[in-house]
Amino acid sequence: MSAAPAPLDLTGDVVALARALCDVPSVSGDETLLADLVESALRAVPHLAVDRHGDAVVARTELGRAQRVVVAGHIDTVPIADNLPVRVVGEGIHRELWGRGTVDMKGGVAVQLSVAAELSDPVRDVTWVFYDHEEVASDLNGLGRLVREAPHLVAGDFAVLCEPTAAGIEGGCNGTLRVEVRVPGEAAHSARSWNGVNAVHGAHEVLARLASYEARSVDVDGLVYREGMNAVGIRGGIAGNVVPDECVVTVNYRFAPSLTPADAEAHVRDLFTGFEVTVTDAAPGARPGLDAPLAAEFADTVLALTGGAPAPKYGWTDVARFAELGVPAVNFGPGDPLLAHKDDEHCPASEIEICRSALAAWLRGTR
Amino acid sequence: MSAAPAPLDLTGDVVALARALCDVPSVSGDETLLADLVESALRAVPHLAVDRHGDAVVARTELGRAQRVVVAGHIDTVPIADNLPVRVVGEGIHRELWGRGTVDMKGGVAVQLSVAAELSDPVRDVTWVFYDHEEVASDLNGLGRLVREAPHLVAGDFAVLCEPTAAGIEGGCNGTLRVEVRVPGEAAHSARSWNGVNAVHGAHEVLARLASYEARSVDVDGLVYREGMNAVGIRGGIAGNVVPDECVVTVNYRFAPSLTPADAEAHVRDLFTGFEVTVTDAAPGARPGLDAPLAAEFADTVLALTGGAPAPKYGWTDVARFAELGVPAVNFGPGDPLLAHKDDEHCPASEIEICRSALAAWLRGTR
């Protein structure tokens, strides 16, 4: 393997920092090396109090301000698709970083680290959170762990998650519900299939309802959330000569944050009337919360400095964890979220720079 | 483990012999011990010439008769479902053997061995074939191996397979064709499903055609073959948050022996017009062949002695291998074929006895 990576330089160019962060692989479960580097770099910043919790690192100003803003981001990525180290493509304002993590979300982490190191005198206290295990099962999530085990480290009046939003503000998020719709049958040898009942054939009705389903768009606090109802899996059959006695369709409903998970479940049960429906997974959405004063102020700053108007977030993100705590939260970070997890993941350098400027300006109170 | 099993007694009670055969486990791939016992017992019979080929054993009379009959059966079983050793249930004419292999097909093997040992002077020469690997992939099949590597050992003018038929004659068999019907889509995150095309939803049309398909019944040489068109598997989806970009339905068509595999393929392609269809497996059927003089004579004997009228065989059996060689072949053996492979597999003792009587009478020429 290669030599140990160099210490992170938080005070230099933010794009170079993003590139350095990407070039230290940190696939979920393997974040320790990067967490060590982040921790060391932050401990060298005199105006920050630093805590380590597993592979999460939390750095706080303690200026006794009346309000506290939490700025959070995860340091893990999905598996590397042969797309590291980072390649720099283009020049000047067209410069882009190509590679795993550039969008989701080491560009955002670079913005956090750079502003954290610079800003010794923000108008509100700031808690900078860098956490692990965001890209895997929810119960492993590092931010969730902090909420459960060290809630004082993530307490605040408003939260910004530096997830990719192409430098706009994306507020709230849809909820997500996963169910299994089960179609029963009766097994038989396929050579004498009239002795059985084919469960896969019976599933045609489930799929027909999905194919003709028209997903809604719902206005919540002024933002329009587009829903989705999708089969994300189907399985049936145990052998090439057996009439299947069961077919199971896994359906994922992404529902507007005006619905509770219970509302969503009722809607799905209604859609699949006549079939056995089992909920396997549910997470509430988060209302955009842009009516909160801090959120509105931040949105104004971003609109003025990056041109990004508030929009709904479609992917479920950890803003919902803050929403559950009653803390208004928005997403704001560099990179096109549609490129997250893709093999051709890449991020304009200019978005990293502009997000850095906007976040710093707002926290500095110069806007 | 238990002590080595006792040698097989071919000259005693045929039901006891069937029970002894069952109590020597011989799941496909693990037939050597039973093949050894069968070989030893047959080598002790003075009127038989015995050959061993892998775990297949072939014993022949060499009386120079004008015609030769092949009587074949496989000695392997599907895996044991905690249903050995054999239990004897009931008494007298209600006596039954319960356990793996009693139906498929050690009852039939006992009939073969018992008649082979007794009949030193049949009116036609007889080749007794006991083979391995029938219950697994076709390319492993012991009878197929003999056909390829030692065809003189399985040559003859007529063949009887002692597969379970409840002591009737079942002639020919349906062919079988397996295809994959592929529905394409376009992957997307399920949170932004409008960016994709859901392949599982698209499969509703494939399933609808299957659900409304009316299987045909086809008269072939006087026997009516019932067909079947079934999804035996369906798969789609790679993760709980991804719109599937592919759904594959595996369809098994059991077609009447008047159709060639090419006819069957054309019929399936026609049914799934508009979808990509890939053939993964095909085996021709076998016409019943009851118009062949030896077959007709045997059918008359069976009808007179067991009351079993000729009927079509629905499962694909190795009669099709003989049909491909141009040798008329029928199935005839004890046990209800619907109980084959079931955990409650069991066979009436009386059917083992009546099959033994009918086969011996016909080969002896006393009917």
XYZ file of C-alpha atoms in Angstrom:
734
model
C 0.000 0.000 0.000
C 0.986 3.627 -0.282
C 2.630 5.660 2.462
C 0.589 7.245 5.249
C -1.288 10.286 3.900
C -0.050 13.764 4.731
C -1.797 15.778 7.461
C -4.768 17.799 6.194
C -4.096 21.463 5.464
C -7.255 23.273 6.555
C -6.004 26.762 5.849
C -5.026 26.355 2.192
C -7.126 26.018 -0.940
C -10.528 24.409 -0.208
C -10.566 22.544 -3.532
C -7.150 21.014 -2.816
C -8.499 20.032 0.594
C -11.526 18.335 -0.998
C -9.208 16.423 -3.293
C -7.001 15.344 -0.380
C -10.061 14.141 1.541
C -11.265 12.060 -1.412
C -7.848 10.494 -1.854
C -8.054 8.970 1.621
C -10.524 6.110 1.035
C -13.189 5.915 3.746
C -15.845 3.486 2.619
C -18.430 2.975 5.372
C -16.908 0.909 8.175
C -13.409 1.941 7.223
C -13.405 5.597 8.297
C -10.826 5.448 11.085
C -7.843 6.739 9.110
C -9.764 9.727 7.770
C -11.363 10.406 11.156
C -7.850 10.434 12.674
C -6.677 12.985 10.108
C -9.750 15.182 10.657
C -9.342 14.981 14.425
C -5.641 15.888 14.330
C -6.226 18.826 12.015
C -9.062 20.218 14.147
C -7.137 19.778 17.416
C -4.531 22.112 15.961
C -7.143 24.884 15.641
C -6.977 26.944 18.865
C -10.577 28.247 18.829
C -12.189 24.792 18.672
C -12.976 22.246 21.412
C -12.713 18.799 19.891
C -14.381 15.517 20.899
C -13.971 12.083 19.347
C -16.804 9.563 19.506
C -16.120 6.337 17.637
C -15.169 7.509 14.175
C -17.140 10.735 14.568
C -15.351 13.979 15.351
C -17.111 17.033 16.797
C -15.486 20.472 17.031
C -17.180 23.412 18.744
C -16.682 27.105 19.300
C -17.523 28.019 22.869
C -18.044 31.758 22.676
C -21.231 31.888 24.774
C -23.316 33.133 21.868
C -27.120 33.170 22.247
C -27.595 30.677 19.456
C -25.750 27.648 18.148
C -25.663 26.339 14.589
C -24.759 22.716 13.843
C -22.987 22.097 10.540
C -22.734 18.397 9.860
C -21.427 16.031 7.203
C -20.518 12.397 6.873
C -16.996 11.314 6.051
C -17.819 7.869 4.648
C -18.552 7.020 1.023
C -20.139 4.197 -0.905
C -17.646 1.673 -2.333
C -15.011 2.983 -4.696
C -15.757 2.153 -8.332
C -12.189 2.283 -9.585
C -12.630 6.083 -9.539
C -9.887 7.130 -7.162
C -7.504 8.910 -6.868
C -9.329 12.046 -7.942
C -8.747 13.331 -11.458
C -8.876 17.061 -12.133
C -10.617 17.823 -15.410
C -10.777 21.248 -17.076
C -9.303 24.555 -16.067
C -10.331 27.806 -14.453
C -14.038 28.109 -13.812
C -14.568 24.819 -15.622
C -12.324 22.833 -13.298
C -13.992 19.660 -11.951
C -12.965 16.984 -9.479
C -13.819 13.480 -10.698
C -13.943 10.554 -8.313
C -15.678 8.794 -5.457
C -16.738 11.162 -2.712
C -16.325 14.385 -4.680
C -20.117 14.881 -4.575
C -21.208 12.674 -1.687
C -19.815 14.398 0.248
C -16.176 15.252 0.711
C -16.664 18.505 -1.198
C -19.040 19.458 1.603
C -16.665 18.157 4.278
C -13.894 20.325 2.806
C -16.191 23.351 3.053
C -16.874 22.534 6.715
C -13.217 22.031 7.629
C -12.054 25.131 5.799
C -14.632 27.426 7.414
C -14.171 25.776 10.820
C -10.457 26.507 10.777
C -10.854 30.100 9.619
C -13.785 31.301 11.676
C -12.637 32.119 15.192
C -15.322 34.709 15.832
C -18.685 33.677 14.330
C -21.827 35.589 15.291
C -23.348 32.341 16.538
C -21.569 29.439 18.152
C -20.930 26.660 15.691
C -20.744 22.894 16.199
C -18.918 21.139 13.379
C -19.893 17.461 13.137
C -18.017 14.894 11.019
C -19.569 11.459 11.268
C -19.302 7.880 10.061
C -21.564 5.180 8.610
C -24.051 7.352 6.761
C -24.105 5.198 3.611
C -25.167 1.987 5.332
C -27.983 0.671 7.549
C -29.659 3.412 9.554
C -28.902 1.802 12.916
C -25.159 2.193 12.277
C -25.411 5.893 11.401
C -22.833 7.934 13.310
C -25.099 10.973 13.667
C -27.828 8.755 15.095
C -25.267 7.353 17.530
C -24.317 10.864 18.666
C -27.993 11.772 19.116
C -28.475 8.703 21.323
C -25.201 8.643 23.236
C -23.874 12.197 23.302
C -26.800 14.493 22.523
C -25.013 17.574 23.939
C -22.501 17.271 21.070
C -25.191 17.783 18.428
C -27.563 20.178 20.211
C -28.346 23.481 18.483
C -30.951 25.910 17.203
C -30.512 25.216 13.508
C -28.618 22.657 11.463
C -27.005 22.633 8.049
C -26.063 19.329 6.435
C -23.451 19.791 3.740
C -24.958 17.099 1.510
C -24.793 17.910 -2.212
C -27.412 20.398 -3.403
C -25.491 22.032 -6.245
C -24.935 24.968 -3.874
C -28.630 25.654 -3.350
C -30.687 25.076 -0.263
C -32.723 21.937 -0.165
C -35.165 21.810 2.673
C -36.734 18.869 4.424
C -37.008 15.519 2.762
C -39.570 12.926 1.790
C -40.231 10.058 4.142
C -39.645 6.506 3.071
C -41.681 3.374 3.698
C -40.780 -0.111 2.556
C -43.315 -2.911 2.484
C -43.484 -6.465 1.220
C -46.612 -7.372 -0.695
C -47.079 -11.116 -0.601
C -49.038 -13.120 -3.147
C -49.714 -16.694 -2.007
C -50.003 -19.740 -4.238
C -49.838 -23.474 -3.994
C -46.748 -25.421 -5.028
C -46.902 -28.170 -7.642
C -44.545 -29.819 -10.087
C -44.567 -27.695 -13.221
C -45.262 -30.853 -15.245
C -48.627 -31.070 -13.456
C -49.181 -27.398 -12.833
C -52.980 -27.767 -12.682
C -52.460 -29.210 -9.196
C -51.085 -25.874 -7.969
C -51.767 -22.167 -7.986
C -49.055 -20.002 -9.495
C -48.202 -17.145 -7.120
C -46.095 -15.337 -9.730
C -49.027 -15.253 -12.133
C -51.124 -13.883 -9.269
C -48.654 -11.032 -8.822
C -49.717 -9.508 -12.147
C -52.407 -7.601 -10.297
C -49.896 -6.096 -7.850
C -47.652 -4.992 -10.702
C -50.600 -3.651 -12.693
C -51.597 -1.432 -9.772
C -48.025 -0.139 -9.524
C -47.738 0.436 -13.268
C -50.903 2.529 -13.336
C -50.228 4.374 -10.072
C -49.882 8.111 -10.492
C -47.459 9.567 -7.991
C -48.580 12.770 -6.294
C -46.825 16.106 -5.916
C -47.542 17.715 -2.553
C -47.000 21.332 -1.490
C -45.477 21.503 1.985
C -44.634 24.918 3.459
C -44.244 26.331 -0.030
C -42.036 23.617 -1.501
C -43.443 20.955 -3.805
C -42.492 17.379 -2.906
C -42.777 14.805 -5.622
C -43.616 11.342 -4.339
C -42.752 7.927 -5.749
C -44.228 4.429 -5.462
C -41.915 1.746 -6.763
C -41.329 -1.961 -6.746
C -37.670 -2.170 -5.778
C -37.603 -5.948 -5.819
C -39.569 -9.024 -6.738
C -38.893 -12.635 -5.974
C -40.674 -15.920 -6.504
C -39.827 -19.490 -7.417
C -37.547 -22.087 -5.889
C -36.662 -24.328 -8.821
C -37.063 -24.588 -12.562
C -39.729 -27.279 -12.280
C -41.855 -26.034 -9.403
C -44.941 -23.811 -9.557
C -44.090 -21.015 -7.074
C -46.177 -20.961 -3.924
C -45.169 -17.420 -3.046
C -44.294 -14.202 -4.822
C -43.114 -11.205 -2.837
C -42.951 -7.692 -4.232
C -40.927 -5.180 -2.225
C -42.363 -1.707 -2.630
C -40.742 1.578 -1.627
C -43.035 4.544 -1.083
C -41.339 7.939 -0.872
C -43.923 10.179 0.727
C -44.229 13.933 1.215
C -43.202 15.227 4.667
C -46.781 16.321 5.361
C -47.589 12.608 5.862
C -46.619 10.589 8.892
C -45.284 7.062 8.401
C -48.690 5.846 9.639
C -50.440 7.900 6.926
C -48.060 6.446 4.367
C -48.697 2.911 5.546
C -52.462 3.406 5.324
C -52.076 4.705 1.763
C -50.023 1.676 0.726
C -52.394 -0.778 2.385
C -55.217 0.890 0.542
C -53.386 0.578 -2.777
C -52.812 -3.136 -2.221
C -56.222 -4.021 -0.839
C -56.701 -7.767 -1.060
C -53.021 -8.580 -0.567
C -50.950 -9.229 2.535
C -48.796 -6.150 3.241
C -45.925 -6.197 5.756
C -44.002 -3.040 6.679
C -40.268 -3.732 6.802
C -38.857 -0.239 7.161
C -40.151 3.278 7.721
C -38.566 6.667 8.288
C -40.470 9.930 8.623
C -39.833 12.816 6.288
C -38.890 16.283 7.434
C -40.831 19.444 6.680
C -38.630 22.040 5.014
C -38.696 24.291 8.096
C -37.828 27.359 6.039
C -40.240 29.394 8.144
C -37.757 29.221 11.054
C -35.957 32.614 11.293
C -32.418 31.192 11.145
C -33.356 29.065 8.167
C -34.941 31.990 6.355
C -31.886 34.128 6.967
C -29.544 31.418 5.717
C -31.732 30.877 2.654
C -31.549 34.603 1.869
C -27.762 34.547 2.124
C -27.468 31.530 -0.128
C -29.861 32.952 -2.693
C -27.859 36.193 -2.800
C -24.426 34.563 -2.957
C -24.943 31.379 -4.982
C -28.207 32.083 -6.787
C -29.651 28.859 -5.355
C -33.371 29.115 -4.566
C -34.774 26.795 -1.897
C -35.997 23.493 -3.264
C -37.239 20.218 -1.821
C -34.709 17.470 -1.129
C -35.712 14.142 -2.583
C -33.261 11.732 -1.076
C -33.820 10.910 2.571
C -31.018 12.627 4.490
C -30.061 13.107 8.076
C -31.945 16.428 8.207
C -34.790 14.164 9.295
C -32.835 13.250 12.433
C -32.674 16.939 13.355
C -36.337 17.385 12.466
C -37.186 14.606 14.929
C -35.279 16.554 17.600
C -37.295 19.652 16.717
C -34.258 21.381 15.176
C -34.890 23.060 11.805
C -32.371 21.731 9.299
C -31.500 22.170 5.646
C -29.114 20.636 3.127
C -26.527 22.861 1.505
C -23.419 21.677 -0.276
C -21.473 21.428 -3.533
C -22.188 18.850 -6.227
C -25.134 17.546 -8.230
C -26.984 15.053 -6.032
C -27.899 13.012 -9.128
C -24.220 12.116 -9.484
C -23.927 10.721 -5.968
C -23.026 7.007 -5.957
C -22.463 7.037 -9.694
C -19.248 5.794 -11.266
C -18.855 9.168 -12.962
C -19.317 11.135 -9.736
C -17.754 14.576 -10.188
C -18.083 18.048 -8.726
C -17.358 21.528 -10.104
C -14.550 23.150 -8.132
C -16.461 26.429 -8.332
C -19.326 24.995 -6.299
C -16.975 23.989 -3.512
C -15.586 27.532 -3.472
C -18.950 29.256 -3.615
C -20.392 27.093 -0.832
C -17.368 27.921 1.270
C -17.876 31.663 0.683
C -21.593 31.602 1.416
C -21.329 29.545 4.581
C -18.438 31.625 5.894
C -20.209 34.904 5.107
C -23.366 33.867 6.869
C -21.590 32.547 9.985
C -19.312 35.583 10.061
C -22.394 37.786 9.941
C -21.017 39.810 7.032
C -24.271 39.374 5.213
C -22.580 -44.470 11.558
C -24.306 -47.841 11.355
C -22.636 -51.080 10.289
C -22.277 -51.992 6.603
C -25.685 -53.010 5.177
C -26.423 -56.676 4.606
C -26.207 -58.087 1.075
C -29.434 -57.743 -0.916
C -31.657 -60.809 -1.014
C -33.104 -60.859 -4.530
C -34.982 -64.108 -4.165
C -37.077 -63.304 -1.092
C -40.081 -61.024 -0.625
C -40.046 -58.125 -3.118
C -41.517 -55.700 -0.580
C -38.789 -56.521 1.925
C -36.287 -55.970 -0.871
C -37.800 -52.541 -1.653
C -37.533 -51.624 2.009
C -33.900 -52.764 2.164
C -33.082 -50.687 -0.945
C -34.650 -47.582 0.570
C -32.732 -48.042 3.797
C -29.433 -47.683 1.948
C -29.360 -43.931 1.290
C -28.325 -43.076 -2.273
C -28.955 -39.399 -2.843
C -27.704 -38.380 -6.300
C -23.909 -38.328 -6.286
C -23.739 -40.768 -3.417
C -24.894 -43.983 -5.123
C -21.684 -46.046 -4.877
C -22.622 -48.111 -1.846
C -26.000 -49.089 -3.276
C -24.506 -49.711 -6.732
C -21.965 -52.039 -5.080
C -24.741 -53.990 -3.359
C -26.762 -54.239 -6.585
C -23.694 -55.347 -8.561
C -22.738 -58.040 -5.999
C -26.259 -59.412 -5.851
C -26.577 -59.593 -9.653
C -23.134 -61.175 -10.115
C -24.410 -64.036 -7.939
C -27.180 -64.741 -10.472
C -25.820 -67.362 -12.906
C -28.033 -66.472 -15.903
C -26.951 -62.815 -16.011
C -23.892 -61.141 -17.557
C -23.067 -58.107 -15.455
C -21.247 -54.884 -16.374
C -20.398 -51.951 -14.139
C -20.092 -48.444 -15.624
C -19.466 -45.725 -13.049
C -22.279 -46.210 -10.574
C -24.508 -47.827 -13.171
C -24.932 -51.590 -13.256
C -26.200 -53.475 -16.312
C -27.210 -57.159 -16.222
C -28.198 -59.068 -19.355
C -29.538 -62.435 -20.361
C -27.723 -63.701 -23.430
C -30.075 -66.306 -24.757
C -29.901 -65.320 -28.418
C -33.576 -64.366 -28.547
C -34.858 -62.471 -31.598
C -35.784 -59.443 -29.540
C -34.381 -57.670 -26.533
C -36.292 -55.668 -23.910
C -34.540 -53.061 -21.763
C -35.944 -52.606 -18.251
C -34.368 -49.587 -16.592
C -34.542 -47.694 -13.333
C -32.463 -45.173 -11.443
C -31.059 -45.978 -8.019
C -30.593 -42.408 -6.790
C -33.126 -40.318 -4.865
C -33.682 -36.673 -4.061
C -32.378 -35.619 -0.629
C -33.741 -37.409 2.403
C -36.295 -35.336 4.308
C -35.823 -37.007 7.666
C -38.007 -39.795 6.258
C -35.687 -42.776 6.524
C -35.461 -45.577 7.588
C -38.673 -46.785 6.003
C -41.732 -47.128 8.231
C -44.278 -49.831 7.500
C -47.812 -48.583 7.991
C -50.935 -50.752 7.947
C -51.357 -54.479 7.448
C -52.331 -56.961 4.782
C -53.528 -55.360 1.544
C -53.327 -51.960 3.203
C -49.645 -52.246 4.001
C -47.627 -49.222 2.866
C -43.933 -48.315 2.852
C -43.317 -44.727 3.976
C -40.044 -43.003 3.260
C -37.704 -41.460 0.702
C -37.361 -43.544 -2.413
C -40.370 -45.780 -1.822
C -42.103 -44.171 -4.830
C -39.223 -42.630 -6.770
C -38.149 -45.288 -7.405
C -36.794 -48.056 -5.266
C -40.137 -49.856 -5.360
C -39.550 -50.132 -9.113
C -35.901 -51.113 -8.630
C -37.006 -53.920 -6.299
C -39.383 -55.156 -9.004
C -36.529 -55.156 -11.522
C -34.079 -56.974 -9.236
C -36.606 -59.552 -8.135
C -37.690 -60.447 -11.679
C -34.104 -60.325 -12.961
C -33.004 -62.902 -10.374
C -35.948 -65.214 -10.988
C -36.262 -65.181 -14.756
C -33.614 -67.412 -16.276
C -35.611 -68.219 -19.391
C -37.565 -65.185 -20.656
C -39.150 -65.290 -24.118
C -37.097 -62.229 -25.081
C -33.641 -61.332 -23.948
C -33.716 -58.781 -21.184
C -31.254 -56.027 -20.283
C -31.663 -54.804 -16.709
C -30.280 -51.297 -16.234
C -29.718 -49.664 -12.846
C -28.335 -46.152 -13.152
C -27.200 -43.119 -11.206
C -27.747 -39.358 -11.246
C -31.298 -39.222 -12.547
C -32.509 -36.605 -10.047
C -29.965 -33.947 -10.979
C -28.770 -32.021 -14.036
C -29.438 -33.871 -17.258
C -25.773 -33.936 -18.305
C -24.918 -36.073 -15.264
C -27.653 -38.637 -15.965
C -26.277 -42.191 -15.818
C -28.553 -43.491 -18.565
C -27.441 -40.661 -20.815
C -23.828 -41.589 -20.032
C -24.466 -45.212 -21.018
C -26.124 -44.083 -24.259
C -23.050 -41.996 -25.092
C -20.260 -44.242 -23.825
C -21.559 -47.819 -23.916
C -24.566 -47.861 -26.248
C -24.421 -51.660 -26.671
C -25.375 -51.962 -22.979
C -28.695 -50.195 -23.493
C -29.633 -51.339 -27.000
C -32.971 -53.065 -27.454
C -36.297 -53.211 -29.291
C -38.479 -51.873 -26.497
C -37.857 -50.274 -23.126
C -39.713 -50.179 -19.837
C -38.769 -47.593 -17.223
C -39.936 -48.603 -13.778
C -40.768 -45.033 -12.769
C -43.886 -44.742 -10.583
C -47.166 -44.960 -12.504
C -49.362 -46.524 -9.803
C -48.948 -49.825 -11.667
C -50.438 -48.535 -14.896
C -48.682 -47.850 -18.163
C -47.780 -44.274 -18.836
C -46.614 -43.664 -22.329
C -44.378 -40.974 -23.722
C -43.985 -37.687 -21.971
C -44.380 -33.995 -22.527
C -41.384 -31.996 -23.651
C -40.068 -29.160 -21.560
C -38.783 -25.758 -22.566
C -37.437 -23.147 -20.243
C -37.033 -19.518 -21.287
C -36.163 -16.236 -19.656
C -38.392 -13.334 -20.553
C -36.530 -10.105 -19.924
C -38.178 -6.758 -19.261
C -35.721 -3.869 -19.456
C -35.874 -0.655 -17.461
C -33.636 2.187 -16.432
C -32.114 2.392 -12.972
C -32.654 5.419 -10.748
C -32.628 6.180 -7.048
C -36.098 5.366 -5.747
C -36.199 8.830 -4.160
C -36.139 10.271 -7.693
C -37.858 7.459 -9.499
C -39.103 9.714 -12.296
C -35.536 9.615 -13.624
C -35.833 5.885 -14.271
C -38.092 3.278 -15.820
C -39.250 0.524 -13.483
C -38.651 -2.870 -15.094
C -40.681 -4.709 -12.442
C -43.703 -2.552 -13.174
C -43.178 -3.333 -16.851
C -43.339 -7.057 -16.089
C -47.039 -6.793 -15.278
C -47.786 -7.405 -18.937
C -45.729 -10.626 -18.979
C -47.515 -11.904 -15.890
C -50.911 -10.864 -17.230
C -50.331 -12.929 -20.378
C -49.355 -15.929 -18.234
C -52.332 -15.491 -15.908
C -54.785 -15.464 -18.795
C -53.054 -18.207 -20.800
C -55.213 -21.259 -21.343
C -53.111 -24.397 -21.481
C -53.990 -26.837 -24.236
C -54.757 -30.529 -24.107
C -53.398 -32.368 -27.141
C -54.304 -35.847 -28.407
C -51.179 -37.755 -29.442
C -51.535 -41.359 -30.686
C -54.710 -41.747 -28.681
C -53.488 -40.317 -25.370
C -54.366 -36.809 -24.258
C -51.425 -34.706 -23.109
C -52.194 -31.736 -20.928
C -49.758 -28.874 -21.361
C -48.650 -26.215 -18.894
C -47.194 -22.713 -19.192
C -45.799 -21.432 -15.912
C -43.585 -18.785 -14.458
C -41.257 -20.829 -12.272
C -39.251 -17.825 -11.145
C -39.124 -14.069 -11.199
C -36.361 -11.743 -10.150
C -35.751 -8.018 -10.221
C -34.193 -5.361 -8.039
C -30.741 -4.907 -6.562
C -31.361 -2.751 -3.492
C -34.164 -1.293 -1.442
C -33.616 2.193 -2.849
C -33.028 1.517 -6.525
C -35.581 1.422 -9.332
C -34.877 -1.957 -10.992
C -33.430 -1.770 -14.480
C -34.241 -5.396 -15.250
C -36.901 -7.944 -14.409
C -36.518 -11.519 -15.577
C -39.354 -14.032 -15.594
C -38.354 -17.673 -16.015
C -41.090 -19.580 -17.809
C -41.401 -23.340 -18.130
C -43.507 -24.649 -20.999
C -44.449 -28.322 -20.828
C -45.506 -29.180 -24.349
C -47.244 -32.156 -25.916
C -44.943 -34.672 -27.624
C -46.476 -33.839 -31.001
C -44.471 -30.612 -30.867
C -40.744 -30.336 -31.432
C -38.701 -28.083 -29.144
C -38.542 -25.652 -32.073
C -42.359 -25.625 -32.301
C -42.534 -25.019 -28.572
C -40.042 -22.157 -28.770
C -42.020 -20.512 -31.564
C -45.192 -20.766 -29.495
C -43.521 -19.146 -26.471
C -41.953 -16.382 -28.571
C -45.373 -15.712 -30.003
C -46.930 -15.524 -26.539
C -44.315 -13.007 -25.402
C -44.219 -10.879 -28.535
C -42.605 -7.556 -27.695
C -40.278 -8.988 -25.054
C -36.790 -10.434 -25.228
C -37.006 -14.229 -24.918
C -33.946 -16.423 -24.308
C -34.130 -20.213 -24.323
C -32.146 -21.675 -21.428
C -33.145 -25.323 -21.557
C -35.117 -27.604 -23.857
C -35.838 -31.316 -23.975
C -38.092 -32.991 -26.513
C -41.095 -34.996 -25.428
C -41.665 -38.587 -26.422
C -44.682 -39.877 -28.282
C -46.400 -42.657 -26.370
C -45.339 -45.270 -28.927
C -48.140 -47.616 -27.920
C -48.643 -48.516 -31.574
C -45.378 -50.526 -31.474
C -46.283 -54.240 -31.246
C -44.190 -54.967 -28.139
C -45.648 -51.923 -26.403
C -49.200 -52.911 -27.288
C -48.631 -56.434 -26.019
C -47.158 -55.180 -22.761
C -50.030 -52.728 -22.334
C -52.531 -55.580 -22.787
C -50.764 -57.636 -20.110
C -50.696 -54.758 -17.669
C -54.344 -53.919 -18.278
C -55.318 -57.532 -17.629
C -53.165 -58.018 -14.525
C -53.171 -54.631 -12.786
C -56.234 -52.960 -14.289
C -54.038 -50.028 -15.352
C -55.132 -48.457 -18.650
C -52.494 -46.589 -20.660
C -52.250 -42.907 -19.794
C -49.936 -40.046 -20.667
C -46.928 -39.401 -18.434
C -46.675 -35.804 -17.351
C -43.261 -35.628 -15.781
C -40.345 -35.680 -18.187
C -38.666 -39.073 -17.782
C -35.869 -40.960 -19.407
C -38.305 -42.630 -21.829
C -37.471 -39.596 -23.946
C -33.844 -40.800 -24.164
C -35.058 -44.080 -25.659
C -37.465 -42.230 -27.937
C -34.509 -40.246 -29.281
C -32.781 -43.560 -30.060
C -35.905 -44.722 -31.899
C -36.724 -47.287 -29.212
C -40.387 -47.344 -28.071
C -40.506 -46.936 -24.311
C -43.099 -46.728 -21.555
C -43.154 -46.095 -17.822
C -44.485 -48.800 -15.549
C -43.919 -49.026 -11.822
C -45.394 -48.949 -8.324
C -46.319 -45.762 -6.470
C -48.301 -42.596 -7.053
C -46.093 -40.222 -9.053
C -47.679 -37.251 -7.265
C -45.947 -38.413 -4.068
C -42.470 -38.437 -5.607
C -40.119 -35.947 -3.898
C -42.682 -35.232 -1.184
C -41.834 -35.523 2.495
C -44.740 -37.961 2.868
C -43.589 -40.165 -0.011
C -45.138 -43.631 0.434
C -46.034 -46.633 -1.684
C -48.629 -49.395 -1.283
C -46.887 -52.758 -0.883
C -49.564 -54.299 -3.090
C -48.467 -52.166 -6.061
C -44.905 -53.413 -5.740
C -46.196 -56.981 -5.749
C -48.607 -56.499 -8.644
C -45.974 -54.795 -10.789
C -43.626 -57.663 -10.073
C -46.270 -60.203 -11.138
C -47.221 -58.364 -14.330
C -43.651 -57.752 -15.486
C -42.614 -61.343 -14.732
C -45.684 -62.791 -16.476
C -45.094 -60.755 -19.606
C -41.367 -61.511 -19.822
C -42.002 -65.186 -19.054
C -44.536 -65.277 -21.874
C -47.209 -66.799 -19.662
C -49.659 -64.235 -20.836
